[in-house]
C-alpha cells in the first residue's frame, strides 16, 4: 500500500475497506458528535469509496481522515467536467498542527489529478484552512429566512402544476432521474452520483424527520422539489410555531420556484422558513407583498480547486474582449503553472509575457464569475503588468447568470 511520510512522523495512505467505519467515526468525533449507530452505518457504508478515502496514521492508529466522491461540474457555456466532491475531512484534536491535514490534502489532490478529474470542490466549515491548498470561493449564495405570517405572494406571481409530498421509497429514484436535466440550467451546478444521494438524502431520511415536496408539471413530470426538515418542538405546543429548514431547493424555471416558495410559506404551524444556500438572484423579496418578511445573509458557497488548469480554461466560454495572457502559479500541482492566453475563441498555452499573474486559488475565484479580476487586483490578489488587461479580463470571465452550486455535501 502506497503511503507518504509526513515530516512529523505521521504517514498518509488510503484507508482499507474494513477501516472505513472507523474513519467515519473519527470525522464525527472531530465535529464533537457521537459515533455512528449500526443503523446509520448501514446507510453510510454505501457513501464511502475505499480508494478515495485517505487517512493520517500514527503507526496503526488513524488520527485524520479525508474522503471524496465522484461528481461533475457545469462550467460557463454548459460543458460538464469531472469533479471530486471533497468532504468528511477531520483530524483528532490531540493531533492538530502535526501535518496530518496537509499530508491528506496533498495526497487527495494528487489522486484526483491521477483520476483525470478536472476539479475538486468542498463546502468549508473553517474557511481559513483551504486557501493554502488552492481552493477558492467560486460561488456565492445566501441563507434566506422568511416569516410566513408576513409572506404573501403578490397576486401576479405566476404558477402552474401541483406540489405533493413524496413517500420515502420514491424520493431517491424519482429525484435522481430528474436531476441531470436540471444540472444543465446554470454554471456551478454539480452532478449527483449515487454516493451524493446517499449522503444528501438516504442519510437524512434515516436520521431526521426529512420531507420532500415535489412539483409536478401539468403533464405529470417532476420539474422541481424542496427537501426540508422541521425543527423538533421541545414543548409539543402547537402555539409554538416550528422552524422549517430547507436543505435542497431545485427548480427547472422560475415558475416552478414560485410554486415551491408558495408551498413553503403556506405550511401550517410554522414561524420561520430557513432556506440554505439559495442563489444570489433568487427574487423571493420581489415576489412578496411585504419584502421585509425576508432576511438573508450572503456567504461563500462552493470552494473550488482547479486540478487541471488547461482543461478547465479550455472548457468554459468567455465574453467579448481582447485576449489576455494570464500566468497561473500552483505550488502543489506543478503541471498547472504556466501562461495561458484566454479570449473569446478559447484558450492556448503560451510563453508570452503575462498581463496578469495569479495563484490557482484566485483563478478558482474568477473561473465561475463570482469575482471580478479587477476587484481582486484592487486588494492585491492579482499582480498586474498591463492595466488595460483588467477590464478585458472582467468581460472575459463574466457570466450572464450568477453561478450557483445548490448541493450540500
Short mmCIF file of C-alpha atoms in Angstrom, two decimals:
data_model
loop_
_atom_site.label_atom_id
_atom_site.label_comp_id
_atom_site.label_asym_id
_atom_site.label_seq_id
_atom_site.Cartn_x
_atom_site.Cartn_y
_atom_site.Cartn_z
CA UNK A 1 0.00 0.00 0.00
CA UNK A 2 1.48 3.36 -1.06
CA UNK A 3 1.97 5.77 1.78
CA UNK A 4 3.50 9.20 2.29
CA UNK A 5 5.60 10.19 5.29
CA UNK A 6 4.72 13.48 6.97
CA UNK A 7 7.72 15.36 8.47
CA UNK A 8 6.30 14.95 11.98
CA UNK A 9 6.41 11.15 11.66
CA UNK A 10 2.81 10.52 10.64
CA UNK A 11 2.01 8.60 7.46
CA UNK A 12 -0.76 9.20 4.95
CA UNK A 13 -2.32 6.39 2.93
CA UNK A 14 -5.62 5.15 1.56
CA UNK A 15 -7.91 3.68 4.21
CA UNK A 16 -8.60 -0.04 3.87
CA UNK A 17 -12.22 -1.04 3.29
CA UNK A 18 -12.53 -2.71 6.68
CA UNK A 19 -11.46 0.51 8.43
CA UNK A 20 -13.90 2.91 6.77
CA UNK A 21 -16.33 2.88 9.68
CA UNK A 22 -13.52 3.95 11.97
CA UNK A 23 -12.67 6.77 9.56
CA UNK A 24 -16.31 7.86 9.61
CA UNK A 25 -16.43 7.88 13.41
CA UNK A 26 -13.16 9.81 13.53
CA UNK A 27 -14.76 12.53 11.41
CA UNK A 28 -17.84 12.62 13.65
CA UNK A 29 -15.61 12.96 16.73
CA UNK A 30 -13.76 15.86 15.10
CA UNK A 31 -17.14 17.64 14.92
CA UNK A 32 -17.86 16.71 18.55
CA UNK A 33 -20.53 14.18 17.58
CA UNK A 34 -21.06 10.67 18.88
CA UNK A 35 -20.14 7.58 16.89
CA UNK A 36 -22.49 6.27 14.24
CA UNK A 37 -25.03 3.65 15.16
CA UNK A 38 -25.17 0.33 13.34
CA UNK A 39 -28.36 1.52 11.68
CA UNK A 40 -26.74 4.70 10.37
CA UNK A 41 -23.58 2.91 9.24
CA UNK A 42 -25.70 0.51 7.19
CA UNK A 43 -26.63 3.61 5.14
CA UNK A 44 -23.29 5.41 5.19
CA UNK A 45 -21.23 2.41 4.07
CA UNK A 46 -22.70 2.99 0.59
CA UNK A 47 -21.28 6.51 0.56
CA UNK A 48 -17.65 5.58 1.11
CA UNK A 49 -15.31 4.50 -1.67
CA UNK A 50 -12.27 2.80 -0.16
CA UNK A 51 -9.63 4.06 -2.57
CA UNK A 52 -10.99 7.63 -2.34
CA UNK A 53 -10.64 7.83 1.45
CA UNK A 54 -7.29 8.90 2.90
CA UNK A 55 -6.14 8.70 6.47
CA UNK A 56 -3.29 10.10 8.53
CA UNK A 57 -1.81 7.44 10.80
CA UNK A 58 0.41 7.39 13.86
CA UNK A 59 1.63 3.83 13.49
CA UNK A 60 -1.64 1.90 13.08
CA UNK A 61 -3.76 4.50 14.85
CA UNK A 62 -5.77 6.62 12.43
CA UNK A 63 -5.72 10.27 13.51
CA UNK A 64 -7.10 12.05 10.44
CA UNK A 65 -9.46 11.38 7.57
CA UNK A 66 -10.49 12.92 4.26
CA UNK A 67 -12.68 11.45 1.55
CA UNK A 68 -14.23 12.33 -1.78
CA UNK A 69 -16.87 11.02 -4.13
CA UNK A 70 -17.22 11.21 -7.92
CA UNK A 71 -19.17 14.18 -9.23
CA UNK A 72 -19.12 16.69 -12.09
CA UNK A 73 -19.38 20.45 -12.54
CA UNK A 74 -21.23 22.55 -15.10
CA UNK A 75 -18.96 25.36 -16.31
CA UNK A 76 -19.88 28.62 -18.11
CA UNK A 77 -21.09 27.69 -21.56
CA UNK A 78 -22.69 24.44 -20.40
CA UNK A 79 -19.92 21.87 -20.64
CA UNK A 80 -19.84 19.34 -17.79
CA UNK A 81 -16.44 18.24 -16.46
CA UNK A 82 -15.48 15.54 -13.92
CA UNK A 83 -15.04 16.69 -10.33
CA UNK A 84 -14.22 15.22 -6.93
CA UNK A 85 -16.61 16.19 -4.14
CA UNK A 86 -14.39 16.55 -1.06
CA UNK A 87 -15.99 16.04 2.34
CA UNK A 88 -15.72 14.41 5.76
CA UNK A 89 -12.32 15.97 6.46
CA UNK A 90 -11.22 15.90 10.09
CA UNK A 91 -8.24 15.47 12.41
CA UNK A 92 -8.26 14.27 16.01
CA UNK A 93 -7.99 17.17 18.45
CA UNK A 94 -4.83 15.78 20.03
CA UNK A 95 -3.09 15.55 16.64
CA UNK A 96 -3.79 19.01 15.26
CA UNK A 97 -0.92 21.04 13.76
CA UNK A 98 1.23 17.99 13.16
CA UNK A 99 0.90 17.86 9.38
CA UNK A 100 -1.98 15.39 9.18
CA UNK A 101 -4.31 17.65 7.20
CA UNK A 102 -1.58 18.90 4.87
CA UNK A 103 -0.48 15.35 4.10
CA UNK A 104 -4.03 14.15 3.40
CA UNK A 105 -4.96 17.12 1.22
CA UNK A 106 -1.80 16.76 -0.86
CA UNK A 107 -2.39 13.04 -1.34
CA UNK A 108 -6.01 13.65 -2.26
CA UNK A 109 -5.13 16.31 -4.86
CA UNK A 110 -2.55 14.03 -6.47
CA UNK A 111 -5.10 11.21 -6.53
CA UNK A 112 -7.76 13.50 -8.06
CA UNK A 113 -5.34 14.55 -10.79
CA UNK A 114 -4.42 10.92 -11.50
CA UNK A 115 -8.12 10.09 -11.94
CA UNK A 116 -8.46 12.80 -14.60
CA UNK A 117 -10.89 14.85 -12.54
CA UNK A 118 -10.59 18.49 -13.56
CA UNK A 119 -11.85 19.95 -10.28
CA UNK A 120 -12.11 19.21 -6.60
CA UNK A 121 -14.70 21.07 -4.55
CA UNK A 122 -15.91 21.32 -0.98
CA UNK A 123 -18.03 23.29 1.46
CA UNK A 124 -15.75 24.68 4.14
CA UNK A 125 -16.58 24.52 7.84
CA UNK A 126 -13.46 26.62 8.55
CA UNK A 127 -12.66 28.87 5.58
CA UNK A 128 -9.16 29.83 6.74
CA UNK A 129 -7.97 26.28 6.07
CA UNK A 130 -8.39 25.60 2.39
CA UNK A 131 -6.82 28.52 0.53
CA UNK A 132 -3.35 27.15 1.14
CA UNK A 133 -4.33 24.03 -0.79
CA UNK A 134 -5.51 26.07 -3.78
CA UNK A 135 -9.26 26.15 -3.05
CA UNK A 136 -11.01 29.44 -3.73
CA UNK A 137 -14.58 30.67 -3.12
CA UNK A 138 -16.10 30.16 -6.55
CA UNK A 139 -19.82 30.68 -5.88
CA UNK A 140 -21.65 33.00 -3.50
CA UNK A 141 -25.02 32.01 -2.03
CA UNK A 142 -27.32 33.34 0.65
CA UNK A 143 -29.20 31.86 3.56
CA UNK A 144 -32.75 33.16 3.39
CA UNK A 145 -35.04 33.45 6.42
CA UNK A 146 -38.72 34.06 5.72
CA UNK A 147 -41.51 34.92 8.18
CA UNK A 148 -44.52 33.02 6.77
CA UNK A 149 -47.02 35.18 8.67
CA UNK A 150 -45.89 38.19 6.64
CA UNK A 151 -45.02 36.35 3.42
CA UNK A 152 -47.84 36.66 0.92
CA UNK A 153 -47.00 36.27 -2.73
CA UNK A 154 -48.15 39.10 -4.97
CA UNK A 155 -51.31 38.22 -6.95
CA UNK A 156 -49.48 38.40 -10.29
CA UNK A 157 -46.76 35.88 -9.44
CA UNK A 158 -47.27 33.07 -11.99
CA UNK A 159 -47.62 29.43 -11.07
CA UNK A 160 -48.74 26.14 -12.50
CA UNK A 161 -48.72 22.46 -11.76
CA UNK A 162 -49.09 20.86 -8.34
CA UNK A 163 -46.94 20.14 -5.28
CA UNK A 164 -47.07 16.78 -3.49
CA UNK A 165 -45.14 15.20 -0.63
CA UNK A 166 -43.26 12.12 -1.82
CA UNK A 167 -43.24 8.82 0.04
CA UNK A 168 -39.79 7.87 1.31
CA UNK A 169 -39.35 4.94 -1.02
CA UNK A 170 -39.97 7.06 -4.12
CA UNK A 171 -37.73 10.03 -3.24
CA UNK A 172 -34.28 8.97 -4.48
CA UNK A 173 -35.42 7.04 -7.60
CA UNK A 174 -37.66 9.93 -8.69
CA UNK A 175 -35.30 12.82 -7.98
CA UNK A 176 -32.09 11.18 -9.22
CA UNK A 177 -33.80 10.50 -12.56
CA UNK A 178 -34.82 14.15 -12.97
CA UNK A 179 -31.80 15.99 -11.63
CA UNK A 180 -29.41 15.54 -14.62
CA UNK A 181 -31.63 17.75 -16.78
CA UNK A 182 -31.61 20.44 -14.08
CA UNK A 183 -27.81 20.42 -13.91
CA UNK A 184 -27.72 21.98 -17.37
CA UNK A 185 -29.60 25.10 -16.28
CA UNK A 186 -26.78 27.02 -14.58
CA UNK A 187 -22.99 27.11 -14.23
CA UNK A 188 -21.79 25.82 -10.88
CA UNK A 189 -24.35 23.05 -10.55
CA UNK A 190 -22.82 19.66 -9.88
CA UNK A 191 -23.61 16.11 -10.85
CA UNK A 192 -25.08 13.94 -8.12
CA UNK A 193 -23.62 10.45 -8.05
CA UNK A 194 -25.06 7.55 -6.08
CA UNK A 195 -22.72 8.48 -3.24
CA UNK A 196 -24.12 12.01 -3.14
CA UNK A 197 -27.70 10.72 -2.92
CA UNK A 198 -26.66 8.52 -0.01
CA UNK A 199 -25.10 11.47 1.80
CA UNK A 200 -27.67 14.10 0.84
CA UNK A 201 -30.87 12.08 1.12
CA UNK A 202 -30.63 8.48 2.37
CA UNK A 203 -28.68 9.58 5.46
CA UNK A 204 -31.11 12.36 6.29
CA UNK A 205 -34.18 10.21 5.75
CA UNK A 206 -32.69 7.67 8.15
CA UNK A 207 -31.70 10.12 10.90
CA UNK A 208 -34.05 13.12 10.56
CA UNK A 209 -37.68 13.92 10.01
CA UNK A 210 -36.78 14.80 6.42
CA UNK A 211 -39.53 15.54 3.91
CA UNK A 212 -39.57 16.10 0.17
CA UNK A 213 -42.25 18.08 -1.63
CA UNK A 214 -42.04 17.66 -5.41
CA UNK A 215 -43.50 19.94 -8.04
CA UNK A 216 -45.33 18.22 -10.88
CA UNK A 217 -45.89 19.88 -14.24
CA UNK A 218 -49.26 19.87 -15.98
CA UNK A 219 -48.13 16.72 -17.79
CA UNK A 220 -47.32 14.95 -14.52
CA UNK A 221 -43.50 15.20 -14.67
CA UNK A 222 -41.38 16.27 -11.69
CA UNK A 223 -39.66 19.57 -12.52
CA UNK A 224 -38.58 20.74 -9.07
CA UNK A 225 -38.65 19.98 -5.38
CA UNK A 226 -37.76 21.08 -1.88
CA UNK A 227 -36.13 18.80 0.69
CA UNK A 228 -36.66 20.10 4.22
CA UNK A 229 -36.87 19.18 7.87
CA UNK A 230 -38.94 20.83 10.61
CA UNK A 231 -37.12 21.55 13.86
CA UNK A 232 -38.45 19.36 16.64
CA UNK A 233 -40.53 21.28 19.17
CA UNK A 234 -39.43 20.75 22.79
CA UNK A 235 -42.89 21.62 24.11
CA UNK A 236 -45.31 19.84 21.74
CA UNK A 237 -47.31 23.05 21.92
CA UNK A 238 -49.00 23.86 18.57
CA UNK A 239 -48.99 27.53 19.60
CA UNK A 240 -45.17 27.48 19.45
CA UNK A 241 -44.56 27.56 15.73
CA UNK A 242 -41.85 25.40 14.23
CA UNK A 243 -38.90 26.35 12.06
CA UNK A 244 -38.56 24.62 8.71
CA UNK A 245 -35.01 24.16 7.37
CA UNK A 246 -34.79 23.81 3.58
CA UNK A 247 -31.69 21.85 2.58
CA UNK A 248 -32.37 21.26 -1.11
CA UNK A 249 -34.36 23.56 -3.42
CA UNK A 250 -34.30 22.74 -7.12
CA UNK A 251 -36.50 24.16 -9.87
CA UNK A 252 -36.46 23.87 -13.65
CA UNK A 253 -37.56 27.51 -14.05
CA UNK A 254 -38.83 30.50 -12.13
CA UNK A 255 -42.49 29.47 -12.32
CA UNK A 256 -41.66 26.20 -10.58
CA UNK A 257 -39.63 28.08 -7.96
CA UNK A 258 -42.61 30.39 -7.38
CA UNK A 259 -44.86 27.42 -6.61
CA UNK A 260 -42.30 25.88 -4.27
CA UNK A 261 -41.96 29.15 -2.32
CA UNK A 262 -45.75 29.36 -2.21
CA UNK A 263 -45.82 25.87 -0.71
CA UNK A 264 -43.11 26.60 1.87
CA UNK A 265 -44.64 29.82 3.22
CA UNK A 266 -48.05 28.13 3.33
CA UNK A 267 -47.10 25.28 5.69
CA UNK A 268 -49.24 25.43 8.83
CA UNK A 269 -47.85 26.00 12.35
CA UNK A 270 -44.55 27.41 11.10
CA UNK A 271 -42.97 30.65 12.36
CA UNK A 272 -39.88 30.65 10.15
CA UNK A 273 -38.65 29.11 6.93
CA UNK A 274 -34.86 28.98 6.60
CA UNK A 275 -33.57 28.11 3.13
CA UNK A 276 -29.84 27.46 2.98
CA UNK A 277 -27.58 28.20 0.03
CA UNK A 278 -30.04 29.95 -2.26
CA UNK A 279 -28.66 31.66 -5.38
CA UNK A 280 -27.98 35.37 -5.05
CA UNK A 281 -30.52 36.11 -7.80
CA UNK A 282 -33.43 34.33 -6.10
CA UNK A 283 -36.16 37.02 -6.33
CA UNK A 284 -38.04 35.98 -3.16
CA UNK A 285 -38.21 39.56 -1.79
CA UNK A 286 -39.64 40.91 -5.04
CA UNK A 287 -42.32 38.23 -5.24
CA UNK A 288 -43.73 39.12 -1.80
CA UNK A 289 -46.08 41.99 -0.98
CA UNK A 290 -44.00 42.63 2.15
CA UNK A 291 -40.32 42.32 1.30
CA UNK A 292 -39.43 42.81 4.98
CA UNK A 293 -40.69 39.29 5.57
CA UNK A 294 -37.26 38.20 4.32
CA UNK A 295 -33.87 38.44 5.96
CA UNK A 296 -30.76 37.00 4.38
CA UNK A 297 -27.03 36.59 4.81
CA UNK A 298 -24.59 36.03 1.97
CA UNK A 299 -21.71 33.61 2.29
CA UNK A 300 -19.20 31.68 0.24
CA UNK A 301 -20.84 28.52 -1.04
CA UNK A 302 -18.64 26.28 -3.19
CA UNK A 303 -14.88 26.19 -2.66
CA UNK A 304 -13.34 25.13 -5.96
CA UNK A 305 -9.91 23.67 -6.62
CA UNK A 306 -8.85 23.61 -10.26
CA UNK A 307 -6.88 20.39 -10.57
CA UNK A 308 -6.30 20.58 -14.33
CA UNK A 309 -5.93 24.25 -15.29
CA UNK A 310 -5.51 23.75 -19.06
CA UNK A 311 -8.62 21.55 -19.28
CA UNK A 312 -10.68 23.93 -17.15
CA UNK A 313 -9.70 27.04 -19.12
CA UNK A 314 -10.30 25.27 -22.45
CA UNK A 315 -13.77 24.06 -21.48
CA UNK A 316 -15.54 27.26 -20.48
CA UNK A 317 -16.73 30.04 -22.76
CA UNK A 318 -15.61 33.66 -22.50
CA UNK A 319 -17.09 37.09 -23.05
CA UNK A 320 -16.21 39.52 -25.82
CA UNK A 321 -12.91 41.31 -25.16
CA UNK A 322 -9.31 41.40 -26.30
CA UNK A 323 -7.40 38.24 -25.30
CA UNK A 324 -5.40 38.38 -22.06
CA UNK A 325 -2.30 36.39 -21.11
CA UNK A 326 -2.73 35.06 -17.60
CA UNK A 327 0.07 33.47 -15.61
CA UNK A 328 -1.05 30.87 -13.06
CA UNK A 329 1.12 29.56 -10.24
CA UNK A 330 0.37 26.29 -8.48
CA UNK A 331 2.88 25.13 -5.85
CA UNK A 332 1.13 21.79 -5.28
CA UNK A 333 0.41 20.63 -8.85
CA UNK A 334 3.33 21.92 -10.88
CA UNK A 335 1.83 20.97 -14.26
CA UNK A 336 -0.75 23.72 -13.83
CA UNK A 337 1.81 26.51 -13.53
CA UNK A 338 2.20 28.39 -16.79
CA UNK A 339 0.91 31.14 -19.03
CA UNK A 340 -2.42 30.98 -20.82
CA UNK A 341 -3.92 33.29 -23.43
CA UNK A 342 -7.68 33.41 -22.93
CA UNK A 343 -10.06 35.13 -25.31
CA UNK A 344 -13.48 34.88 -26.95
CA UNK A 345 -12.24 31.99 -29.09
CA UNK A 346 -10.86 29.92 -26.23
CA UNK A 347 -7.51 29.28 -24.57
CA UNK A 348 -3.98 28.40 -25.62
CA UNK A 349 -0.83 27.82 -23.60
CA UNK A 350 1.86 30.38 -24.45
CA UNK A 351 5.26 31.68 -23.39
CA UNK A 352 4.39 35.37 -23.86
CA UNK A 353 4.84 37.86 -21.06
CA UNK A 354 1.82 37.80 -18.75
CA UNK A 355 -0.54 40.74 -18.34
CA UNK A 356 -1.98 39.27 -15.11
CA UNK A 357 -0.43 36.86 -12.61
CA UNK A 358 -2.42 34.95 -10.01
CA UNK A 359 -2.24 31.76 -7.99
CA UNK A 360 -4.54 28.82 -8.59
CA UNK A 361 -6.80 29.82 -5.68
CA UNK A 362 -7.55 33.19 -7.29
CA UNK A 363 -8.14 31.55 -10.66
CA UNK A 364 -10.83 29.43 -8.99
CA UNK A 365 -12.43 32.59 -7.61
CA UNK A 366 -12.85 34.15 -11.05
CA UNK A 367 -13.45 30.95 -13.02
CA UNK A 368 -17.23 30.77 -12.48
CA UNK A 369 -17.64 34.55 -12.47
CA UNK A 370 -18.14 35.09 -8.73
CA UNK A 371 -15.35 37.68 -8.51
CA UNK A 372 -14.18 40.31 -10.99
CA UNK A 373 -10.44 40.20 -11.71
CA UNK A 374 -10.26 43.99 -11.28
CA UNK A 375 -11.73 43.68 -7.78
CA UNK A 376 -9.18 41.06 -6.75
CA UNK A 377 -6.36 43.09 -8.29
CA UNK A 378 -7.51 46.05 -6.19
CA UNK A 379 -6.91 44.09 -2.99
CA UNK A 380 -3.57 42.68 -4.08
CA UNK A 381 -4.69 39.20 -5.08
CA UNK A 382 -3.66 39.63 -8.73
CA UNK A 383 -0.37 41.12 -9.97
CA UNK A 384 -0.99 43.47 -12.89
CA UNK A 385 1.63 44.11 -15.58
CA UNK A 386 -0.84 45.69 -18.04
CA UNK A 387 -3.67 47.81 -16.62
CA UNK A 388 -5.64 47.51 -19.87
CA UNK A 389 -5.92 43.77 -19.25
CA UNK A 390 -8.14 44.22 -16.19
CA UNK A 391 -11.33 45.48 -17.90
CA UNK A 392 -10.76 42.90 -20.64
CA UNK A 393 -10.43 40.11 -18.07
CA UNK A 394 -13.57 41.32 -16.32
CA UNK A 395 -15.53 40.91 -19.54
CA UNK A 396 -13.89 37.60 -20.48
CA UNK A 397 -14.70 35.88 -17.17
CA UNK A 398 -18.14 37.46 -16.66
CA UNK A 399 -21.25 35.25 -16.71
CA UNK A 400 -24.81 36.13 -17.69
CA UNK A 401 -26.33 34.44 -14.64
CA UNK A 402 -24.63 34.06 -11.24
CA UNK A 403 -23.11 30.62 -10.80
CA UNK A 404 -24.68 28.52 -8.06
CA UNK A 405 -23.95 25.04 -6.70
CA UNK A 406 -27.08 24.20 -4.71
CA UNK A 407 -25.90 20.80 -3.43
CA UNK A 408 -24.81 20.32 0.17
CA UNK A 409 -22.23 17.65 0.87
#
